[in-house]
CSV table of C-alpha atoms in Angstrom, one decimal:
chain,number,residue,atom,x,y,z
N,7,MET,CA,0.0,0.0,0.0
N,8,THR,CA,1.5,3.3,-1.1
N,9,ALA,CA,1.0,6.9,-0.1
N,10,LEU,CA,-1.9,8.9,-1.5
N,11,ASP,CA,-1.3,10.3,-4.9
N,12,LEU,CA,-0.6,14.0,-4.9
N,13,SER,CA,-3.6,14.7,-7.1
N,14,SER,CA,-5.9,13.3,-4.3
N,15,PRO,CA,-7.6,16.1,-2.4
N,16,VAL,CA,-7.0,16.1,1.4
N,17,ALA,CA,-9.5,17.7,3.8
N,18,VAL,CA,-8.8,19.1,7.3
N,19,VAL,CA,-11.8,19.7,9.6
N,20,GLY,CA,-11.1,22.1,12.4
N,21,THR,CA,-9.1,25.2,11.7
N,22,GLY,CA,-7.4,25.9,15.0
N,23,THR,CA,-3.6,25.9,15.4
N,24,MET,CA,-3.3,22.1,14.8
N,25,GLY,CA,-5.8,22.1,11.9
N,26,GLN,CA,-4.0,24.9,10.1
N,27,GLY,CA,-0.6,23.3,10.7
N,28,ILE,CA,-1.8,19.9,9.2
N,29,ALA,CA,-3.4,21.6,6.3
N,30,GLN,CA,-0.1,23.5,5.6
N,31,VAL,CA,1.9,20.2,5.7
N,32,ALA,CA,-0.4,18.6,3.1
N,33,LEU,CA,-0.5,21.7,1.0
N,34,VAL,CA,3.2,22.1,0.8
N,35,ALA,CA,3.6,18.4,0.0
N,36,GLY,CA,1.5,19.1,-3.2
N,37,HIS,CA,-2.1,18.0,-2.4
N,38,PRO,CA,-5.2,20.0,-3.1
N,39,VAL,CA,-6.5,20.9,0.4
N,40,ARG,CA,-10.0,21.7,1.6
N,41,LEU,CA,-10.5,23.5,4.9
N,42,HIS,CA,-13.7,23.2,6.8
N,43,ASP,CA,-14.9,24.5,10.2
N,44,ALA,CA,-18.3,24.4,11.8
N,45,VAL,CA,-18.1,28.1,12.7
N,46,PRO,CA,-19.0,30.2,9.6
N,47,GLY,CA,-16.1,32.2,8.2
N,48,ARG,CA,-13.4,30.3,10.2
N,49,ALA,CA,-12.2,28.3,7.2
N,50,ARG,CA,-11.6,31.5,5.1
N,51,GLU,CA,-9.7,33.1,8.0
N,52,ALA,CA,-7.6,30.0,8.3
N,53,ALA,CA,-6.8,29.9,4.6
N,54,ALA,CA,-5.7,33.5,4.8
N,55,ALA,CA,-3.5,32.7,7.8
N,56,ILE,CA,-1.9,29.8,6.0
N,57,GLY,CA,-1.3,32.0,3.0
N,58,ALA,CA,0.5,34.5,5.3
N,59,ARG,CA,2.7,31.8,6.6
N,60,LEU,CA,3.6,30.8,3.1
N,61,ASP,CA,4.6,34.4,2.4
N,62,ARG,CA,7.0,34.3,5.3
N,63,LEU,CA,8.5,31.1,4.0
N,64,VAL,CA,9.2,32.9,0.7
N,65,GLU,CA,10.7,35.8,2.6
N,66,LYS,CA,13.0,33.5,4.5
N,67,GLY,CA,14.1,31.7,1.3
N,68,ARG,CA,12.5,28.4,2.2
N,69,MET,CA,10.0,28.5,-0.6
N,70,THR,CA,9.9,29.9,-4.1
N,71,ALA,CA,7.2,32.5,-5.0
N,72,ALA,CA,6.0,30.1,-7.8
N,73,ASP,CA,5.6,27.2,-5.3
N,74,ARG,CA,3.7,29.6,-2.9
N,75,ASP,CA,1.4,30.7,-5.7
N,76,ALA,CA,0.7,27.1,-6.7
N,77,ALA,CA,0.0,26.1,-3.1
N,78,ARG,CA,-2.4,29.0,-2.6
N,79,ALA,CA,-4.2,27.9,-5.8
N,80,ARG,CA,-4.7,24.4,-4.3
N,81,LEU,CA,-6.1,25.7,-1.0
N,82,THR,CA,-9.9,25.9,-0.8
N,83,PRO,CA,-12.1,26.9,2.1
N,84,ALA,CA,-15.1,24.6,2.3
N,85,ASP,CA,-18.3,26.3,3.6
N,86,GLY,CA,-20.2,23.0,3.9
N,87,ILE,CA,-19.1,19.5,4.8
N,88,ALA,CA,-20.6,18.2,1.6
N,89,ASP,CA,-17.8,20.0,-0.2
N,90,LEU,CA,-15.4,17.3,1.1
N,91,ALA,CA,-17.2,14.5,-0.8
N,92,ASP,CA,-14.3,13.8,-3.3
N,93,CYS,CA,-11.5,13.8,-0.7
N,94,ALA,CA,-9.2,10.8,-0.4
N,95,LEU,CA,-8.2,11.7,3.2
N,96,VAL,CA,-10.0,13.7,5.9
N,97,VAL,CA,-8.1,14.6,9.0
N,98,GLU,CA,-10.1,15.9,12.0
N,99,ALA,CA,-8.6,18.4,14.5
N,100,VAL,CA,-11.7,19.6,16.4
N,101,LEU,CA,-12.6,19.8,20.1
N,102,GLU,CA,-11.2,17.0,22.2
N,103,ARG,CA,-14.6,15.5,23.1
N,104,LEU,CA,-15.6,12.0,22.1
N,105,ASP,CA,-19.2,12.8,21.2
N,106,VAL,CA,-18.2,15.7,19.0
N,107,LYS,CA,-15.7,13.7,17.1
N,108,GLN,CA,-18.0,10.7,16.7
N,109,ASP,CA,-20.8,12.9,15.4
N,110,LEU,CA,-18.4,14.4,12.9
N,111,PHE,CA,-17.2,11.1,11.5
N,112,ARG,CA,-20.8,9.7,11.3
N,113,GLU,CA,-21.6,12.7,9.1
N,114,LEU,CA,-18.5,12.3,7.0
N,115,GLU,CA,-19.1,8.6,6.4
N,116,ASP,CA,-22.4,9.5,4.7
N,117,ILE,CA,-20.6,12.0,2.4
N,118,VAL,CA,-17.2,10.6,1.4
N,119,ALA,CA,-16.4,7.6,-0.8
N,120,ASP,CA,-16.0,4.1,0.7
N,121,ASP,CA,-12.2,4.2,0.1
N,122,CYS,CA,-11.7,7.6,1.7
N,123,LEU,CA,-9.2,7.4,4.6
N,124,LEU,CA,-10.6,9.0,7.8
N,125,ALA,CA,-8.1,10.2,10.5
N,126,THR,CA,-8.2,11.9,13.9
N,127,ASN,CA,-5.5,14.0,15.3
N,128,THR,CA,-6.6,13.3,18.9
N,129,SER,CA,-3.9,13.3,21.5
N,130,SER,CA,-5.9,12.0,24.4
N,131,LEU,CA,-9.0,10.1,23.3
N,132,SER,CA,-9.2,6.5,22.2
N,133,VAL,CA,-8.9,6.0,18.4
N,134,THR,CA,-10.9,2.8,18.8
N,135,ALA,CA,-13.7,4.6,20.6
N,136,ILE,CA,-13.9,7.4,18.0
N,137,GLY,CA,-13.9,4.9,15.2
N,138,GLY,CA,-16.5,2.7,17.0
N,139,ALA,CA,-19.2,5.2,15.8
N,140,LEU,CA,-18.5,4.3,12.1
N,141,ARG,CA,-20.1,1.6,10.0
N,142,HIS,CA,-16.7,0.8,8.5
N,143,PRO,CA,-14.1,1.5,11.2
N,144,GLY,CA,-11.4,-0.4,9.3
N,145,ARG,CA,-10.6,2.8,7.3
N,146,PHE,CA,-10.2,4.9,10.5
N,147,VAL,CA,-6.8,5.7,11.9
N,148,GLY,CA,-5.1,8.1,14.2
N,149,LEU,CA,-2.7,10.6,12.7
N,150,HIS,CA,-1.2,12.5,15.7
N,151,PHE,CA,0.9,15.4,14.7
N,152,PHE,CA,2.9,17.5,17.1
N,153,ASN,CA,2.6,21.3,17.5
N,154,PRO,CA,3.7,23.1,15.4
N,155,ALA,CA,2.9,20.6,12.7
N,156,PRO,CA,4.9,22.2,9.9
N,157,LEU,CA,8.1,22.2,12.0
N,158,LEU,CA,8.0,19.1,14.1
N,159,PRO,CA,8.8,15.9,12.2
N,160,LEU,CA,7.0,13.3,14.3
N,161,VAL,CA,3.7,11.7,13.5
N,162,GLU,CA,2.2,8.9,15.6
N,163,VAL,CA,0.2,6.6,13.3
N,164,VAL,CA,-2.3,4.9,15.6
N,165,SER,CA,-4.2,1.8,14.8
N,166,GLY,CA,-7.4,1.4,16.6
N,167,PHE,CA,-8.8,-2.1,17.5
N,168,ALA,CA,-10.7,-2.3,14.2
N,169,THR,CA,-8.2,-0.4,11.9
N,170,ASP,CA,-7.3,-2.4,8.8
N,171,VAL,CA,-3.6,-2.9,8.2
N,172,THR,CA,-4.0,-1.4,4.7
N,173,SER,CA,-5.4,1.8,6.1
N,174,ALA,CA,-2.7,2.1,8.7
N,175,THR,CA,0.0,1.5,6.1
N,176,ARG,CA,-1.5,4.1,3.7
N,177,ALA,CA,-1.6,6.6,6.5
N,178,TYR,CA,2.0,5.8,7.5
N,179,GLU,CA,3.3,6.1,3.9
N,180,THR,CA,1.4,9.3,3.3
N,181,ALA,CA,2.9,10.9,6.4
N,182,ARG,CA,6.3,9.9,5.2
N,183,ALA,CA,5.7,11.3,1.7
N,184,TRP,CA,4.8,14.6,3.4
N,185,GLY,CA,8.3,14.7,4.8
N,186,LYS,CA,7.4,13.5,8.3
N,187,THR,CA,8.9,10.8,10.4
N,188,PRO,CA,6.0,8.4,11.2
N,189,VAL,CA,6.0,5.8,13.9
N,190,ALA,CA,3.4,3.1,14.2
N,191,CYS,CA,1.7,2.4,17.5
N,192,ALA,CA,-1.3,0.6,18.9
N,193,ASP,CA,-4.2,2.5,20.4
N,194,THR,CA,-3.1,2.8,24.0
N,195,PRO,CA,-3.7,5.8,26.4
N,196,GLY,CA,-1.1,8.5,25.5
N,197,PHE,CA,0.0,6.5,22.5
N,198,ILE,CA,3.9,6.5,22.6
N,199,VAL,CA,5.0,10.0,23.6
N,200,ASN,CA,2.4,11.1,26.1
N,201,ARG,CA,2.5,7.7,27.8
N,202,ILE,CA,6.3,7.3,28.2
N,203,ALA,CA,7.0,11.0,28.9
N,204,ARG,CA,4.8,11.1,32.1
N,205,PRO,CA,7.7,10.4,34.5
N,206,PHE,CA,9.8,13.3,33.2
N,207,TYR,CA,7.2,15.6,34.6
N,208,ALA,CA,5.9,13.4,37.5
N,209,GLU,CA,9.3,12.8,39.1
N,210,ALA,CA,10.4,16.4,38.9
N,211,PHE,CA,7.1,17.4,40.6
N,212,ALA,CA,7.5,14.7,43.2
N,213,VAL,CA,11.0,15.9,44.1
N,214,TYR,CA,9.5,19.4,44.5
N,215,GLU,CA,6.6,18.1,46.6
N,216,ALA,CA,9.0,16.3,48.9
N,217,GLN,CA,10.8,19.6,49.3
N,218,GLY,CA,14.0,18.1,47.8
N,219,ALA,CA,14.7,21.1,45.6
N,220,ASP,CA,13.0,24.2,44.1
N,221,PRO,CA,11.8,24.3,40.5
N,222,ALA,CA,14.8,26.3,39.2
N,223,THR,CA,17.3,23.9,40.7
N,224,ILE,CA,15.4,20.8,39.4
N,225,ASP,CA,15.1,22.3,35.9
N,226,ALA,CA,18.8,23.2,35.9
N,227,VAL,CA,19.8,19.7,36.8
N,228,LEU,CA,17.6,18.1,34.2
N,229,ARG,CA,19.1,20.4,31.5
N,230,GLU,CA,22.8,20.6,32.6
N,231,SER,CA,23.2,17.1,33.9
N,232,GLY,CA,20.5,15.1,32.2
N,233,GLY,CA,21.0,16.7,28.8
N,234,PHE,CA,17.3,17.6,28.4
N,235,ARG,CA,16.6,20.7,26.3
N,236,MET,CA,14.2,22.1,28.9
N,237,GLY,CA,13.4,21.2,32.5
N,238,ALA,CA,10.0,19.9,33.5
N,239,PHE,CA,8.8,23.1,35.2
N,240,GLU,CA,9.7,25.5,32.3
N,241,LEU,CA,8.4,23.0,29.7
N,242,THR,CA,5.0,22.7,31.4
N,243,ASP,CA,4.9,26.5,31.7
N,244,LEU,CA,5.4,26.6,27.9
N,245,ILE,CA,2.9,23.9,27.1
N,246,GLY,CA,0.3,25.3,29.6
N,247,GLN,CA,-0.2,23.8,33.0
N,248,ASP,CA,-3.9,23.1,32.2
N,249,VAL,CA,-3.0,21.3,29.0
N,250,ASN,CA,-0.2,19.2,30.5
N,251,GLU,CA,-2.3,18.3,33.6
N,252,SER,CA,-5.2,17.3,31.3
N,253,VAL,CA,-3.1,14.9,29.4
N,254,THR,CA,-1.7,13.4,32.6
N,255,HIS,CA,-5.1,13.1,34.1
N,256,SER,CA,-6.5,11.5,30.9
N,257,VAL,CA,-3.7,8.9,30.8
N,258,TRP,CA,-4.2,8.1,34.5
N,259,GLN,CA,-7.9,7.7,34.2
N,260,SER,CA,-7.6,5.6,31.0
N,261,PHE,CA,-5.2,3.2,32.8
N,262,PHE,CA,-7.9,2.8,35.6
N,263,GLN,CA,-6.0,5.2,37.9
N,264,ASP,CA,-2.7,3.3,37.7
N,265,VAL,CA,-0.5,4.7,40.4
N,266,ARG,CA,2.4,5.0,37.9
N,267,PHE,CA,0.5,7.8,36.2
N,268,THR,CA,-0.9,9.6,39.2
N,269,PRO,CA,-1.2,13.4,38.6
N,270,SER,CA,0.7,15.9,40.7
N,271,LEU,CA,-1.3,17.7,43.5
N,272,ALA,CA,1.1,20.7,43.3
N,273,GLN,CA,0.3,21.0,39.6
N,274,ARG,CA,-3.4,20.7,40.3
N,275,ARG,CA,-3.2,23.7,42.8
N,276,LEU,CA,-1.3,25.7,40.1
N,277,VAL,CA,-4.1,25.1,37.6
N,278,GLU,CA,-6.8,25.9,40.2
N,279,SER,CA,-5.1,29.2,40.9
N,280,GLY,CA,-5.2,30.1,37.2
N,281,ARG,CA,-1.4,30.1,36.9
N,282,LEU,CA,-1.2,28.3,33.7
N,283,GLY,CA,2.3,29.3,32.6
N,284,ARG,CA,3.5,31.7,29.9
N,285,LYS,CA,0.0,32.3,28.5
N,286,THR,CA,-1.3,33.8,31.8
N,287,GLY,CA,2.0,35.4,32.9
N,288,GLN,CA,2.5,33.1,35.8
N,289,GLY,CA,3.1,29.4,36.3
N,290,TRP,CA,5.9,27.7,38.1
N,291,TYR,CA,7.8,30.9,37.1
N,292,ASP,CA,6.7,34.5,36.9
N,293,TYR,CA,6.7,35.9,33.4
N,294,ARG,CA,5.2,39.3,34.1
N,295,GLU,CA,7.1,42.4,33.1
N,296,GLY,CA,10.0,43.1,35.5
N,297,ALA,CA,9.9,39.7,37.2
N,298,GLU,CA,13.2,38.1,37.9
N,299,ARG,CA,13.9,34.5,37.0
N,300,PRO,CA,15.0,32.5,40.1
N,301,GLU,CA,18.4,31.1,40.1
N,302,PRO,CA,19.1,27.4,40.8
N,303,HIS,CA,20.8,26.6,44.0
N,304,THR,CA,24.6,26.5,43.4
N,305,ALA,CA,27.0,25.5,46.2
N,306,GLU,CA,29.7,27.9,47.3
N,307,PRO,CA,33.3,27.0,46.3
N,308,ALA,CA,34.9,24.2,48.3
N,309,GLU,CA,38.4,22.7,48.3
N,310,ALA,CA,38.9,19.5,46.3
N,311,PRO,CA,40.2,16.5,48.2
N,312,ALA,CA,43.8,15.5,47.7
N,313,TYR,CA,42.8,12.0,46.7
N,314,VAL,CA,39.9,9.6,46.4
N,315,VAL,CA,39.8,5.8,46.7
N,316,ALA,CA,37.9,4.1,43.9
N,317,GLU,CA,36.1,0.9,44.9
N,318,GLY,CA,35.0,-0.7,41.6
N,319,ASP,CA,34.5,1.0,38.3
N,320,LEU,CA,31.6,3.4,39.2
N,321,GLY,CA,29.3,1.7,36.5
N,322,PRO,CA,27.6,4.3,34.4
N,323,ALA,CA,29.8,7.0,35.9
N,324,GLY,CA,33.0,5.3,35.1
N,325,GLU,CA,34.3,8.1,33.0
N,326,LEU,CA,34.6,10.2,36.2
N,327,LEU,CA,37.8,8.3,37.2
N,328,ALA,CA,39.8,9.7,34.2
N,329,MET,CA,38.3,13.1,34.7
N,330,ILE,CA,39.4,13.1,38.4
N,331,ARG,CA,42.9,12.2,37.5
N,332,GLU,CA,43.0,14.9,34.8
N,333,ALA,CA,42.0,17.4,37.4
N,334,GLY,CA,45.0,16.6,39.5
N,335,VAL,CA,43.3,14.6,42.2
N,336,GLN,CA,45.0,11.3,43.0
N,337,VAL,CA,42.9,8.2,42.4
N,338,ARG,CA,43.7,5.1,44.4
N,339,GLU,CA,42.0,2.0,43.1
N,340,GLU,CA,40.9,-1.0,45.1
N,341,ASP,CA,39.2,-4.1,43.8
N,342,GLU,CA,35.8,-4.7,45.3
N,343,ASP,CA,33.4,-7.3,44.0
N,344,ASN,CA,30.4,-5.1,44.8
N,345,GLY,CA,32.2,-1.7,44.9
N,346,THR,CA,30.9,1.2,42.8
N,347,ARG,CA,31.8,4.1,45.0
N,348,LEU,CA,34.5,6.7,45.8
N,349,VAL,CA,35.8,6.9,49.3
N,350,LEU,CA,36.8,10.4,50.3
N,351,PRO,CA,39.6,11.4,52.8
N,352,SER,CA,36.9,12.0,55.4
N,353,GLY,CA,36.1,8.3,55.2
N,354,GLY,CA,32.7,9.2,53.7
N,355,GLN,CA,31.5,7.7,50.5
N,356,LEU,CA,30.4,9.2,47.2
N,357,VAL,CA,27.9,7.0,45.4
N,358,LEU,CA,25.9,7.2,42.1
N,359,ALA,CA,22.2,7.6,42.8
N,360,ASP,CA,20.8,4.0,43.2
N,361,GLY,CA,17.4,4.4,44.7
N,362,GLN,CA,18.5,4.3,48.3
N,363,THR,CA,18.7,7.2,50.8
N,364,SER,CA,21.8,8.8,52.4
N,365,VAL,CA,20.2,8.6,55.9
N,366,GLU,CA,20.4,4.8,55.8
N,367,PHE,CA,24.2,4.8,55.8
N,368,ARG,CA,26.9,6.2,58.1
N,369,ASP,CA,28.3,8.9,55.8
N,370,VAL,CA,27.2,8.9,52.2
N,371,VAL,CA,26.7,11.6,49.6
N,372,TYR,CA,24.9,10.6,46.5
N,373,PHE,CA,25.5,12.2,43.1
N,374,ASP,CA,23.0,12.2,40.2
N,375,LEU,CA,23.1,10.6,36.8
N,376,ALA,CA,24.5,12.6,33.9
N,377,LEU,CA,24.0,11.9,30.2
N,378,ASP,CA,27.6,12.8,29.7
N,379,TYR,CA,29.8,13.5,32.7
N,380,ARG,CA,32.4,15.3,30.6
N,381,GLY,CA,29.8,17.5,28.9
N,382,ALA,CA,27.6,18.1,32.0
N,383,THR,CA,28.0,21.6,33.5
N,384,ARG,CA,26.1,20.8,36.7
N,385,ILE,CA,25.9,17.9,39.1
N,386,ALA,CA,23.4,17.4,41.9
N,387,LEU,CA,24.5,16.0,45.2
N,388,SER,CA,22.2,14.5,47.9
N,389,ALA,CA,22.9,14.2,51.6
N,390,SER,CA,21.0,13.7,54.8
N,391,GLN,CA,21.1,15.6,58.1
N,392,ASP,CA,23.5,13.0,59.4
N,393,THR,CA,26.0,13.4,56.6
N,394,SER,CA,29.3,14.8,57.8
N,395,PRO,CA,29.8,18.4,56.6
N,396,ARG,CA,33.4,17.5,55.7
N,397,THR,CA,32.2,14.7,53.5
N,398,LEU,CA,29.7,17.0,51.7
N,399,ALA,CA,32.4,19.7,51.3
N,400,GLU,CA,34.9,17.2,49.8
N,401,ALA,CA,32.3,15.9,47.4
N,402,THR,CA,31.3,19.4,46.4
N,403,GLY,CA,35.0,20.4,45.9
N,404,LEU,CA,35.7,17.3,43.9
N,405,PHE,CA,33.0,18.0,41.3
N,406,GLN,CA,33.9,21.7,41.3
N,407,ALA,CA,37.5,20.7,40.5
N,408,LEU,CA,36.0,18.9,37.4
N,409,GLY,CA,34.5,22.3,36.3
N,410,LYS,CA,31.0,21.5,37.4
N,411,LYS,CA,28.5,23.7,39.2
N,412,VAL,CA,27.1,21.8,42.2
N,413,SER,CA,23.5,21.8,43.4
N,414,VAL,CA,22.9,20.1,46.8
N,415,ILE,CA,19.4,18.7,47.1
N,416,GLY,CA,17.5,16.9,49.9
N,417,ASP,CA,17.9,13.2,50.7
N,418,ILE,CA,15.7,12.1,47.8
N,419,PRO,CA,16.1,8.4,46.7
N,420,GLY,CA,17.0,8.2,43.0
N,421,MET,CA,17.6,12.0,43.0
N,422,ILE,CA,16.3,13.8,39.9
N,423,VAL,CA,17.7,12.6,36.6
N,424,ALA,CA,18.3,9.0,37.7
N,425,ARG,CA,14.8,8.3,38.9
N,426,ALA,CA,13.2,10.0,35.9
N,427,VAL,CA,15.3,8.1,33.4
N,428,ALA,CA,14.8,4.8,35.1
N,429,ARG,CA,11.0,5.2,35.0
N,430,ILE,CA,11.1,6.3,31.4
N,431,ILE,CA,13.1,3.2,30.5
N,432,ASP,CA,10.7,1.0,32.5
N,433,LEU,CA,7.6,2.4,30.7
N,434,ALA,CA,9.3,1.9,27.4
N,435,TYR,CA,10.0,-1.8,28.1
N,436,ASP,CA,6.5,-2.2,29.3
N,437,ALA,CA,5.1,-0.7,26.1
N,438,VAL,CA,7.1,-3.0,23.9
N,439,ALA,CA,6.0,-6.0,25.9
N,440,LYS,CA,2.4,-5.0,25.5
N,441,GLY,CA,2.6,-4.5,21.7
N,442,VAL,CA,2.3,-0.7,21.7
N,443,ALA,CA,5.3,-0.1,19.4
N,444,THR,CA,8.8,-1.3,18.6
N,445,GLU,CA,11.9,-0.3,20.4
N,446,GLU,CA,13.1,1.6,17.4
N,447,ASP,CA,9.9,3.6,17.0
N,448,ILE,CA,9.8,4.4,20.7
N,449,ASP,CA,13.3,5.8,20.6
N,450,THR,CA,12.5,7.8,17.5
N,451,ALA,CA,9.2,9.1,19.0
N,452,MET,CA,10.9,10.3,22.3
N,453,ARG,CA,13.8,12.0,20.5
N,454,LEU,CA,11.6,13.7,17.9
N,455,GLY,CA,8.4,14.2,19.8
N,456,VAL,CA,9.8,15.7,23.1
N,457,ASN,CA,13.4,16.3,22.1
N,458,TYR,CA,15.0,13.8,24.6
N,459,PRO,CA,18.7,13.5,24.2
N,460,LEU,CA,18.5,9.8,23.9
N,461,GLY,CA,15.6,7.3,23.4
N,462,PRO,CA,14.8,5.1,26.3
N,463,PHE,CA,16.4,2.0,24.8
N,464,GLU,CA,19.5,3.9,23.7
N,465,TRP,CA,19.8,5.1,27.3
N,466,SER,CA,19.3,1.6,28.7
N,467,ARG,CA,22.1,0.3,26.5
N,468,ARG,CA,24.4,3.0,27.7
N,469,LEU,CA,23.6,2.6,31.4
N,470,GLY,CA,23.7,-1.2,31.4
N,471,ARG,CA,20.7,-3.4,31.0
N,472,GLY,CA,20.2,-4.0,34.8
N,473,TRP,CA,20.6,-0.5,35.9
N,474,ALA,CA,17.0,0.8,35.7
N,475,TYR,CA,15.6,-2.4,37.3
N,476,ALA,CA,18.0,-2.2,40.3
N,477,LEU,CA,17.3,1.5,40.9
N,478,LEU,CA,13.5,1.1,40.7
N,479,ASP,CA,13.6,-2.0,42.9
N,480,ASP,CA,15.4,0.0,45.6
N,481,LEU,CA,12.9,2.8,45.2
N,482,HIS,CA,10.0,0.5,45.4
N,483,LEU,CA,11.3,-0.8,48.7
N,484,ARG,CA,11.2,2.7,50.1
N,485,ASP,CA,7.9,3.7,48.5
N,486,PRO,CA,5.8,0.5,48.2
N,487,SER,CA,2.8,2.3,46.7
N,488,GLY,CA,3.5,0.7,43.4
N,489,ARG,CA,4.6,3.9,41.7
N,490,TYR,CA,8.2,2.6,41.4
N,491,ALA,CA,7.6,-1.1,41.1
N,492,PRO,CA,9.5,-2.3,38.0
N,493,SER,CA,7.4,-3.8,35.3
N,494,LEU,CA,7.5,-7.5,34.5
N,495,ALA,CA,9.0,-6.6,31.2
N,496,LEU,CA,12.0,-4.8,32.8
N,497,TYR,CA,12.4,-7.6,35.3
N,498,ARG,CA,12.6,-10.2,32.6
N,499,HIS,CA,15.0,-8.1,30.6
N,500,ALA,CA,17.4,-7.6,33.6
N,501,TYR,CA,17.1,-11.2,34.8
N,502,ALA,CA,17.8,-12.7,31.4
N,503,THR,CA,20.9,-10.5,31.1
N,504,ASP,CA,22.2,-11.5,34.5
N,505,LYS,CA,21.7,-15.2,33.7
N,506,ARG,CA,23.5,-14.9,30.4
N,507,GLU,CA,26.4,-13.2,32.2
N,508,GLY,CA,26.4,-15.8,34.9
N,509,SER,CA,25.5,-13.4,37.7
N,510,THR,CA,22.9,-13.9,40.4
N,511,SER,CA,23.0,-10.3,41.7
C-alpha cells in the first residue's frame, strides 16, 4: 500500500492551530487541500493565515514564489461539509470531546467515498472509541501530529482495534511522503510519547513536593546534567499547565488510575489558581514584566580532596575516574566485588544515585546521573542531616574541580535525573512487551516528539541493562505504593541478562 497520490484532495476539519498546521503540511507536500470549520467564516480566516505563513517562507528563502502561488491555488475553504465528498483523506482536528468527534465522523461517512481514509489528530482520546461510531471502522486511523505541525517531524500513526492494516499502512506512507517521520503504535492511552513521557514531569514534581529542591534547581539539573533541552517546570509552563495536567489526568484515568501515572497535587493547585504558565503570565515561574527568573541553588566554592579511593568502576559514571585524574586529584583504586563508589579522605563515600537514601548509611553523599559527565555543566548531590559536613564539602569540591556547578538537594532516593530516566526506561519496556510499538519507533518518538537527548532503549544500553531495574527495585522498597515497582518486562530483561552473564546479583 502506497501513499496517497498528490492529485488526491485532502481535507482538514477544524481550523485551530493544529488544523491549520496539518493543512499546511499537506498543501506544501503538493495536495489540493480543503479546509472546513463548523463556525462560519473560520475556514476562510484559516486559509488567509496559512497564506500569510507561506509568504513568510518565501521571505526566508525556504519556498519559491512560484511554489507559494501554486500552493495557494490548491487551498480551498469549504463552507459545507458536503464539499469534502471527493477527498481521499479527511483529517479531524476539532474539540477533544468523544461525542463531538463521533458525530463528525458519522456525518463524514455519509458523504465521502468508501475508500476515503478517515483520520483523527486526537492526543488523548481512544482512536478505537472514536472509530466505533463508524459503519466501516477499518478505514479509520489516528494521525497524531505534534505542534507546530509544519516544523516538528514526528507523526504517531495509531491503529485502533478495528483499523485495517492497509489503512494504517497508507496513512504511514502518506505521512512519510509529506516529509514527516511516522512511527506506528497501537491504540493505548497516551500513544507513545504522552505515555512514556509522564515520569519526566511526574518525578520532577515529586522531588519538589518532597521539598527536595525548588523548580529552578530541578530544571537546571535536568538540563545541565541530564541533557534535556528544557526542565519539567519550564516546559510545562510553555505547554500550559492546564494542557499538561489534562493529558496526565487522561492517561491516569484511561489506565484505571494506575499509580504509575498519578497526577501531581502541586500542579493541580497551580491550575486551580489560574497560573497556567506563559500564556497567563505566571506558572511555576513569573513571566510578568519586571519579574526576575529565580536562580538554581549552586553551592559555594569548596576545596577539592587530595585523593579519592575508587572501589569498583563506578558503573555508568566510570568516565569520572579519568576526569578526576586529569583534574590533578589522585585516584587510588581498590578491587571490590560489589564496589561502585568513591571513598573520600573524610572516610565518607560518594555513590551514584541508586534508589537508596543517604540517611540509611553512616556517611554517604549521592551524586546524580548525567547523560555525559564530561559535557555536563552541573551535578546534583544529595545528603541527609547525618552526613558529615566535611564529606559533603569534599564531594562538592571534587566536582567543582572537574569544572561543574554543584547543586545540593535533599535526601531524595534516586535523586532527579536518575529516577526520571529509570522510570522512562521502565515504561518503554512495558510498552514494547504489550505491543504498543517497537523499540526503534519508541526511541524515535521520544527523541523527535519531546526532544529527549536519547531514546529510552539507547539510554538503557548506555547505562547497562540491569541499571534501571536495580534503581527502581530499591525505590519500590522505600515507596511501596507501586509507583516505582519495576514492570515485569523490565524484570525479565534484567534477569535474562544476569543469567547470560552468569550473575545472580
